[in-house]
PDB file of C-alpha atoms in Angstrom:
ATOM      1  CA  ASP H 141       6.640   5.078 -40.708  1.00 64.00           C
ATOM      2  CA  THR H 142       4.091   3.369 -38.433  1.00 71.00           C
ATOM      3  CA  ALA H 143       4.922   3.267 -34.787  1.00 92.00           C
ATOM      4  CA  VAL H 144       2.824   0.241 -33.856  1.00 96.00           C
ATOM      5  CA  SER H 145       1.721  -1.983 -36.728  1.00 96.00           C
ATOM      6  CA  GLN H 146      -0.283  -5.156 -36.675  1.00 96.00           C
ATOM      7  CA  THR H 147      -1.234  -7.634 -39.327  1.00 96.00           C
ATOM      8  CA  PRO H 148      -3.530  -8.610 -40.703  1.00 97.00           C
ATOM      9  CA  LYS H 149      -6.084  -5.761 -40.483  1.00 95.00           C
ATOM     10  CA  TYR H 150      -8.967  -8.153 -41.256  1.00 97.00           C
ATOM     11  CA  LEU H 151      -9.191 -11.841 -40.496  1.00 97.00           C
ATOM     12  CA  VAL H 152     -12.104 -14.114 -41.308  1.00 97.00           C
ATOM     13  CA  THR H 153     -11.749 -17.750 -40.273  1.00 97.00           C
ATOM     14  CA  GLN H 154     -13.845 -20.766 -39.318  1.00 97.00           C
ATOM     15  CA  MET H 155     -14.546 -22.033 -35.850  1.00 97.00           C
ATOM     16  CA  GLY H 156     -11.942 -24.434 -34.585  1.00 97.00           C
ATOM     17  CA  ASN H 157      -9.046 -22.980 -36.590  1.00 97.00           C
ATOM     18  CA  ASP H 158      -5.893 -21.648 -35.057  1.00 98.00           C
ATOM     19  CA  LYS H 159      -4.725 -18.178 -36.098  1.00 97.00           C
ATOM     20  CA  SER H 160      -2.013 -15.578 -35.236  1.00 97.00           C
ATOM     21  CA  ILE H 161      -1.954 -11.817 -35.243  1.00 98.00           C
ATOM     22  CA  LYS H 162       1.361 -10.147 -35.476  1.00 97.00           C
ATOM     23  CA  CYS H 163       2.417  -6.859 -33.785  1.00 97.00           C
ATOM     24  CA  GLU H 164       5.634  -4.821 -34.185  1.00 96.00           C
ATOM     25  CA  GLN H 165       6.644  -1.486 -32.645  1.00 96.00           C
ATOM     26  CA  ASN H 166       9.551   0.701 -33.665  1.00 95.00           C
ATOM     27  CA  LEU H 167       9.287   3.031 -30.649  1.00 92.00           C
ATOM     28  CA  GLY H 168      11.924   1.266 -28.541  1.00 91.00           C
ATOM     29  CA  HIS H 169       9.323   0.735 -25.816  1.00 90.00           C
ATOM     30  CA  ASP H 170       9.828  -1.889 -23.159  1.00 87.00           C
ATOM     31  CA  THR H 171       6.199  -2.870 -22.773  1.00 89.00           C
ATOM     32  CA  MET H 172       3.649  -4.248 -25.166  1.00 92.00           C
ATOM     33  CA  TYR H 173       0.043  -5.142 -24.771  1.00 92.00           C
ATOM     34  CA  TRP H 174      -2.942  -6.817 -26.343  1.00 95.00           C
ATOM     35  CA  TYR H 175      -6.393  -5.322 -25.907  1.00 95.00           C
ATOM     36  CA  LYS H 176      -9.706  -6.651 -27.069  1.00 95.00           C
ATOM     37  CA  GLN H 177     -12.561  -4.425 -28.059  1.00 94.00           C
ATOM     38  CA  ASP H 178     -15.799  -6.375 -27.747  1.00 87.00           C
ATOM     39  CA  SER H 179     -19.239  -5.813 -29.341  1.00 81.00           C
ATOM     40  CA  LYS H 180     -20.110  -3.331 -26.621  1.00 78.00           C
ATOM     41  CA  LYS H 181     -17.005  -1.281 -27.642  1.00 81.00           C
ATOM     42  CA  PHE H 182     -15.176  -1.813 -24.326  1.00 85.00           C
ATOM     43  CA  LEU H 183     -11.433  -2.013 -24.621  1.00 91.00           C
ATOM     44  CA  LYS H 184     -10.145  -4.628 -22.235  1.00 91.00           C
ATOM     45  CA  ILE H 185      -6.600  -5.603 -21.577  1.00 90.00           C
ATOM     46  CA  MET H 186      -5.634  -9.177 -22.308  1.00 92.00           C
ATOM     47  CA  PHE H 187      -1.925  -9.258 -21.714  1.00 89.00           C
ATOM     48  CA  SER H 188       1.030  -7.042 -20.975  1.00 88.00           C
ATOM     49  CA  TYR H 189       4.615  -8.133 -21.576  1.00 88.00           C
ATOM     50  CA  ASN H 190       7.520  -6.221 -20.022  1.00 83.00           C
ATOM     51  CA  ASN H 191      11.130  -7.474 -20.002  1.00 73.00           C
ATOM     52  CA  LYS H 192       9.989 -11.061 -20.226  1.00 70.00           C
ATOM     53  CA  GLU H 193       7.390 -10.585 -17.492  1.00 79.00           C
ATOM     54  CA  LEU H 194       4.012 -11.674 -18.752  1.00 83.00           C
ATOM     55  CA  ILE H 195       0.909 -10.331 -16.975  1.00 78.00           C
ATOM     56  CA  ILE H 196      -2.236 -12.081 -17.877  1.00 73.00           C
ATOM     57  CA  ASN H 197      -5.794 -10.982 -17.446  1.00 78.00           C
ATOM     58  CA  GLU H 198      -7.258 -13.953 -15.656  1.00 72.00           C
ATOM     59  CA  THR H 199     -10.492 -13.732 -17.636  1.00 84.00           C
ATOM     60  CA  VAL H 200      -8.616 -14.543 -20.880  1.00 90.00           C
ATOM     61  CA  PRO H 201      -9.054 -18.159 -21.989  1.00 92.00           C
ATOM     62  CA  ASN H 202      -5.880 -20.196 -22.178  1.00 92.00           C
ATOM     63  CA  ARG H 203      -6.559 -20.680 -25.847  1.00 96.00           C
ATOM     64  CA  PHE H 204      -5.010 -17.198 -26.230  1.00 95.00           C
ATOM     65  CA  SER H 205      -1.316 -17.113 -25.891  1.00 93.00           C
ATOM     66  CA  PRO H 206       1.075 -14.133 -26.476  1.00 92.00           C
ATOM     67  CA  LYS H 207       4.429 -14.792 -27.945  1.00 91.00           C
ATOM     68  CA  SER H 208       7.328 -12.315 -27.882  1.00 89.00           C
ATOM     69  CA  PRO H 209      10.373 -13.231 -29.938  1.00 88.00           C
ATOM     70  CA  ASP H 210      11.990  -9.912 -28.986  1.00 88.00           C
ATOM     71  CA  LYS H 211      11.260  -6.621 -27.400  1.00 87.00           C
ATOM     72  CA  ALA H 212       9.784  -5.100 -30.589  1.00 92.00           C
ATOM     73  CA  HIS H 213       7.278  -7.872 -31.285  1.00 94.00           C
ATOM     74  CA  LEU H 214       4.399  -9.410 -29.416  1.00 94.00           C
ATOM     75  CA  ASN H 215       2.264 -11.822 -31.427  1.00 95.00           C
ATOM     76  CA  LEU H 216      -1.083 -13.159 -30.355  1.00 96.00           C
ATOM     77  CA  HIS H 217      -1.876 -16.823 -31.068  1.00 97.00           C
ATOM     78  CA  ILE H 218      -5.394 -18.113 -30.695  1.00 97.00           C
ATOM     79  CA  ASN H 219      -6.198 -21.858 -30.708  1.00 97.00           C
ATOM     80  CA  SER H 220      -9.507 -23.486 -31.482  1.00 97.00           C
ATOM     81  CA  LEU H 221     -11.292 -20.261 -32.382  1.00 97.00           C
ATOM     82  CA  GLU H 222     -14.831 -19.817 -31.148  1.00 97.00           C
ATOM     83  CA  LEU H 223     -17.649 -17.544 -32.423  1.00 96.00           C
ATOM     84  CA  GLY H 224     -17.326 -15.451 -29.288  1.00 94.00           C
ATOM     85  CA  ASP H 225     -13.745 -14.536 -30.143  1.00 96.00           C
ATOM     86  CA  SER H 226     -15.037 -12.275 -32.935  1.00 96.00           C
ATOM     87  CA  ALA H 227     -13.792  -8.775 -31.985  1.00 96.00           C
ATOM     88  CA  VAL H 228     -11.285  -6.144 -32.744  1.00 96.00           C
ATOM     89  CA  TYR H 229      -7.843  -6.796 -31.230  1.00 97.00           C
ATOM     90  CA  PHE H 230      -5.455  -3.968 -30.564  1.00 97.00           C
ATOM     91  CA  CYS H 231      -1.809  -4.180 -29.946  1.00 97.00           C
ATOM     92  CA  ALA H 232      -0.093  -1.333 -28.012  1.00 95.00           C
ATOM     93  CA  SER H 233       3.180  -0.353 -26.535  1.00 93.00           C
ATOM     94  CA  SER H 234       4.404   1.998 -23.949  1.00 89.00           C
ATOM     95  CA  ARG H 235       7.432   3.124 -21.934  1.00 82.00           C
ATOM     96  CA  THR H 236       6.077   4.459 -18.686  1.00 74.00           C
ATOM     97  CA  GLY H 237       3.121   6.688 -19.681  1.00 76.00           C
ATOM     98  CA  GLU H 238       0.611   6.629 -22.455  1.00 85.00           C
ATOM     99  CA  ALA H 239       0.186   3.574 -24.642  1.00 89.00           C
ATOM    100  CA  PHE H 240       0.379   3.805 -28.458  1.00 93.00           C
ATOM    101  CA  PHE H 241      -1.981   1.619 -30.330  1.00 95.00           C
ATOM    102  CA  GLY H 242      -1.845  -0.171 -33.635  1.00 96.00           C
ATOM    103  CA  GLN H 243      -4.750   0.151 -36.127  1.00 95.00           C
ATOM    104  CA  GLY H 244      -6.446  -2.997 -34.922  1.00 96.00           C
ATOM    105  CA  THR H 245      -7.261  -6.410 -36.311  1.00 97.00           C
ATOM    106  CA  ARG H 246     -10.958  -7.268 -36.926  1.00 96.00           C
ATOM    107  CA  LEU H 247     -11.346 -10.965 -36.339  1.00 97.00           C
ATOM    108  CA  THR H 248     -14.526 -12.542 -37.576  1.00 97.00           C
ATOM    109  CA  VAL H 249     -15.124 -16.198 -36.614  1.00 97.00           C
ATOM    110  CA  VAL H 250     -17.751 -17.966 -38.780  1.00 97.00           C
TER     111      VAL H 250
ATOM    112  CA  ASP I 179     -17.813  -4.282 -12.607  1.00 73.00           C
ATOM    113  CA  GLN I 180     -17.001  -1.162 -14.601  1.00 85.00           C
ATOM    114  CA  GLN I 181     -14.201   0.728 -12.777  1.00 92.00           C
ATOM    115  CA  VAL I 182     -14.227   3.520 -15.392  1.00 95.00           C
ATOM    116  CA  LYS I 183     -17.539   4.798 -16.556  1.00 95.00           C
ATOM    117  CA  GLN I 184     -18.499   7.166 -19.379  1.00 96.00           C
ATOM    118  CA  ASN I 185     -22.254   7.545 -18.963  1.00 93.00           C
ATOM    119  CA  SER I 186     -22.902   9.569 -22.068  1.00 95.00           C
ATOM    120  CA  PRO I 187     -22.620   7.400 -25.166  1.00 94.00           C
ATOM    121  CA  SER I 188     -22.946  10.411 -27.490  1.00 96.00           C
ATOM    122  CA  LEU I 189     -22.615  14.142 -27.547  1.00 97.00           C
ATOM    123  CA  SER I 190     -23.363  16.689 -30.235  1.00 97.00           C
ATOM    124  CA  VAL I 191     -22.002  20.285 -30.192  1.00 98.00           C
ATOM    125  CA  GLN I 192     -21.851  23.202 -32.658  1.00 97.00           C
ATOM    126  CA  GLU I 193     -18.527  24.035 -34.255  1.00 97.00           C
ATOM    127  CA  GLY I 194     -16.706  26.673 -32.202  1.00 97.00           C
ATOM    128  CA  ARG I 195     -18.503  25.822 -28.943  1.00 97.00           C
ATOM    129  CA  ILE I 196     -17.061  23.869 -25.985  1.00 98.00           C
ATOM    130  CA  SER I 197     -17.270  20.097 -25.856  1.00 98.00           C
ATOM    131  CA  ILE I 198     -17.275  18.579 -22.378  1.00 98.00           C
ATOM    132  CA  LEU I 199     -16.778  14.839 -21.969  1.00 98.00           C
ATOM    133  CA  ASN I 200     -17.135  13.256 -18.617  1.00 98.00           C
ATOM    134  CA  CYS I 201     -15.706  10.181 -16.902  1.00 98.00           C
ATOM    135  CA  ASP I 202     -16.141   8.634 -13.440  1.00 97.00           C
ATOM    136  CA  TYR I 203     -14.014   5.990 -11.819  1.00 97.00           C
ATOM    137  CA  THR I 204     -14.412   3.886  -8.731  1.00 96.00           C
ATOM    138  CA  ASN I 205     -10.940   2.443  -8.055  1.00 92.00           C
ATOM    139  CA  SER I 206      -9.102   4.610  -5.486  1.00 92.00           C
ATOM    140  CA  MET I 207      -5.801   3.020  -6.648  1.00 89.00           C
ATOM    141  CA  PHE I 208      -5.967   4.805 -10.008  1.00 92.00           C
ATOM    142  CA  ASP I 209      -3.413   7.564 -10.122  1.00 91.00           C
ATOM    143  CA  TYR I 210      -2.935   8.289 -13.799  1.00 92.00           C
ATOM    144  CA  PHE I 211      -5.661   9.202 -16.243  1.00 94.00           C
ATOM    145  CA  LEU I 212      -5.734   9.533 -19.994  1.00 95.00           C
ATOM    146  CA  TRP I 213      -8.002  10.533 -22.862  1.00 97.00           C
ATOM    147  CA  TYR I 214      -7.812   8.797 -26.251  1.00 97.00           C
ATOM    148  CA  LYS I 215      -9.487   9.672 -29.479  1.00 97.00           C
ATOM    149  CA  LYS I 216     -10.629   6.957 -31.914  1.00 95.00           C
ATOM    150  CA  TYR I 217     -11.670   7.290 -35.509  1.00 95.00           C
ATOM    151  CA  PRO I 218     -13.472   4.310 -37.239  1.00 91.00           C
ATOM    152  CA  ALA I 219     -11.170   1.545 -38.354  1.00 88.00           C
ATOM    153  CA  GLU I 220      -8.208   3.097 -36.627  1.00 92.00           C
ATOM    154  CA  GLY I 221      -6.558   2.462 -33.250  1.00 94.00           C
ATOM    155  CA  PRO I 222      -7.021   4.807 -30.325  1.00 95.00           C
ATOM    156  CA  THR I 223      -4.780   7.868 -30.384  1.00 95.00           C
ATOM    157  CA  PHE I 224      -3.433   9.394 -27.153  1.00 94.00           C
ATOM    158  CA  LEU I 225      -4.755  12.960 -26.494  1.00 96.00           C
ATOM    159  CA  ILE I 226      -3.837  14.134 -23.080  1.00 96.00           C
ATOM    160  CA  SER I 227      -3.151  12.750 -19.626  1.00 94.00           C
ATOM    161  CA  ILE I 228      -3.093  13.865 -16.018  1.00 94.00           C
ATOM    162  CA  SER I 229      -1.439  12.586 -12.885  1.00 92.00           C
ATOM    163  CA  SER I 230      -3.385  12.444  -9.571  1.00 92.00           C
ATOM    164  CA  ILE I 231      -1.042  15.069  -8.094  1.00 92.00           C
ATOM    165  CA  LYS I 232      -2.597  17.617 -10.456  1.00 94.00           C
ATOM    166  CA  ASP I 233      -6.167  18.820 -10.970  1.00 95.00           C
ATOM    167  CA  LYS I 234      -5.768  20.310 -14.399  1.00 97.00           C
ATOM    168  CA  ASN I 235      -3.654  19.746 -17.475  1.00 97.00           C
ATOM    169  CA  GLU I 236      -3.822  21.776 -20.660  1.00 97.00           C
ATOM    170  CA  ASP I 237      -2.603  21.136 -24.197  1.00 96.00           C
ATOM    171  CA  GLY I 238      -3.751  23.566 -26.847  1.00 97.00           C
ATOM    172  CA  ARG I 239      -7.497  23.174 -27.241  1.00 97.00           C
ATOM    173  CA  PHE I 240      -7.672  20.310 -24.846  1.00 98.00           C
ATOM    174  CA  THR I 241      -7.854  20.518 -21.134  1.00 98.00           C
ATOM    175  CA  VAL I 242      -8.389  17.635 -18.636  1.00 98.00           C
ATOM    176  CA  PHE I 243      -9.736  18.391 -15.214  1.00 98.00           C
ATOM    177  CA  LEU I 244      -9.469  15.900 -12.279  1.00 97.00           C
ATOM    178  CA  ASN I 245     -11.593  15.871  -9.139  1.00 97.00           C
ATOM    179  CA  LYS I 246     -10.159  13.229  -6.956  1.00 95.00           C
ATOM    180  CA  SER I 247     -12.699  13.597  -4.168  1.00 95.00           C
ATOM    181  CA  ALA I 248     -15.503  12.990  -6.635  1.00 97.00           C
ATOM    182  CA  LYS I 249     -13.512  10.460  -8.625  1.00 97.00           C
ATOM    183  CA  HIS I 250     -14.406  12.384 -11.713  1.00 97.00           C
ATOM    184  CA  LEU I 251     -12.529  13.731 -14.713  1.00 97.00           C
ATOM    185  CA  SER I 252     -13.575  15.666 -17.727  1.00 98.00           C
ATOM    186  CA  LEU I 253     -12.138  16.664 -21.078  1.00 98.00           C
ATOM    187  CA  HIS I 254     -12.819  20.145 -22.394  1.00 98.00           C
ATOM    188  CA  ILE I 255     -12.267  20.866 -26.077  1.00 98.00           C
ATOM    189  CA  VAL I 256     -12.400  24.560 -26.969  1.00 97.00           C
ATOM    190  CA  PRO I 257     -13.200  25.585 -29.669  1.00 97.00           C
ATOM    191  CA  SER I 258     -14.702  22.360 -31.072  1.00 98.00           C
ATOM    192  CA  GLN I 259     -13.974  21.629 -34.670  1.00 97.00           C
ATOM    193  CA  PRO I 260     -15.595  19.107 -37.114  1.00 96.00           C
ATOM    194  CA  GLY I 261     -12.364  17.180 -37.188  1.00 96.00           C
ATOM    195  CA  ASP I 262     -12.868  16.546 -33.512  1.00 97.00           C
ATOM    196  CA  SER I 263     -15.774  14.190 -34.354  1.00 97.00           C
ATOM    197  CA  ALA I 264     -14.653  10.814 -33.077  1.00 97.00           C
ATOM    198  CA  VAL I 265     -15.201   8.391 -30.133  1.00 97.00           C
ATOM    199  CA  TYR I 266     -13.359   9.600 -27.001  1.00 98.00           C
ATOM    200  CA  PHE I 267     -12.216   7.032 -24.433  1.00 97.00           C
ATOM    201  CA  CYS I 268     -11.270   7.823 -20.839  1.00 97.00           C
ATOM    202  CA  ALA I 269      -8.695   5.484 -19.336  1.00 95.00           C
ATOM    203  CA  ALA I 270      -7.064   5.020 -15.943  1.00 94.00           C
ATOM    204  CA  SER I 271      -4.086   3.223 -14.450  1.00 89.00           C
ATOM    205  CA  PRO I 272      -3.030   2.438 -10.925  1.00 85.00           C
ATOM    206  CA  PHE I 273       0.265   3.253  -9.403  1.00 68.00           C
ATOM    207  CA  PHE I 274       2.986   0.838 -10.499  1.00 62.00           C
ATOM    208  CA  THR I 275       6.401  -0.083  -9.344  1.00 48.00           C
ATOM    209  CA  SER I 276       9.436   0.256 -11.537  1.00 46.00           C
ATOM    210  CA  GLY I 277       9.655  -2.422 -14.209  1.00 51.00           C
ATOM    211  CA  SER I 278       6.000  -3.135 -14.275  1.00 55.00           C
ATOM    212  CA  ALA I 279       3.628  -2.204 -17.052  1.00 65.00           C
ATOM    213  CA  ARG I 280       0.807   0.275 -16.742  1.00 73.00           C
ATOM    214  CA  GLN I 281      -2.391  -1.553 -17.482  1.00 80.00           C
ATOM    215  CA  LEU I 282      -5.075   0.801 -18.663  1.00 88.00           C
ATOM    216  CA  THR I 283      -8.786   0.390 -17.811  1.00 90.00           C
ATOM    217  CA  PHE I 284     -10.979   1.996 -20.367  1.00 93.00           C
ATOM    218  CA  GLY I 285     -14.370   3.445 -20.241  1.00 94.00           C
ATOM    219  CA  SER I 286     -16.892   2.566 -22.959  1.00 93.00           C
ATOM    220  CA  GLY I 287     -16.411   5.750 -24.997  1.00 95.00           C
ATOM    221  CA  THR I 288     -18.437   8.804 -25.983  1.00 97.00           C
ATOM    222  CA  GLN I 289     -19.162   9.580 -29.573  1.00 97.00           C
ATOM    223  CA  LEU I 290     -18.573  13.255 -30.119  1.00 98.00           C
ATOM    224  CA  THR I 291     -20.189  14.915 -33.156  1.00 98.00           C
ATOM    225  CA  VAL I 292     -19.192  18.435 -33.989  1.00 97.00           C
ATOM    226  CA  LEU I 293     -21.716  20.006 -36.277  1.00 96.00           C
ATOM    227  CA  PRO I 294     -20.534  22.617 -38.772  1.00 91.00           C
TER     228      PRO I 294
END
């Protein structure tokens, strides 16, 4: 009965492809997030989405676009993948306090 | 520009002893601080948090201390157990208005190894 689940867990793809990572939470939280853990292990926020308000980290390339069909889902779509996009991507959700994280998606661009 | 810093990439302690993990921050707007634990191939798991109106919060074996003047917080684990071996992330969030999301800024993590 996973609280925050994301799929796939592993994703290997070629440069230039477009891919999506899906995220669902069953906690009834209003806010969802995408974080990226880079090669130096830093967890950096990419987006937060709360009641149709999207807050974007300005350092995120516009090839990355979050899509939220409803409050329980926040998918991440990436266009024209580059080698530097290889990382672990974490989805998370929260109400007002701590964020709950999914298990991560390891994206490898070859 | 790292606003949250964990200067010790690793820490080893003996089982039963105290583990002390440290974290420093630079942003005066941060008012809410959290510790997460992360095992390999899993997402971070929330451990404990503290608001800036407090200087200590305790939950079982875990205690977080906040020194606002020094912009420093620490996590104490007593007694340490082998199952505590994981990467520990410190995170911080600024004050937010109603309806907005708390965006966490994370440190780089400290690998804790508890030796049996």
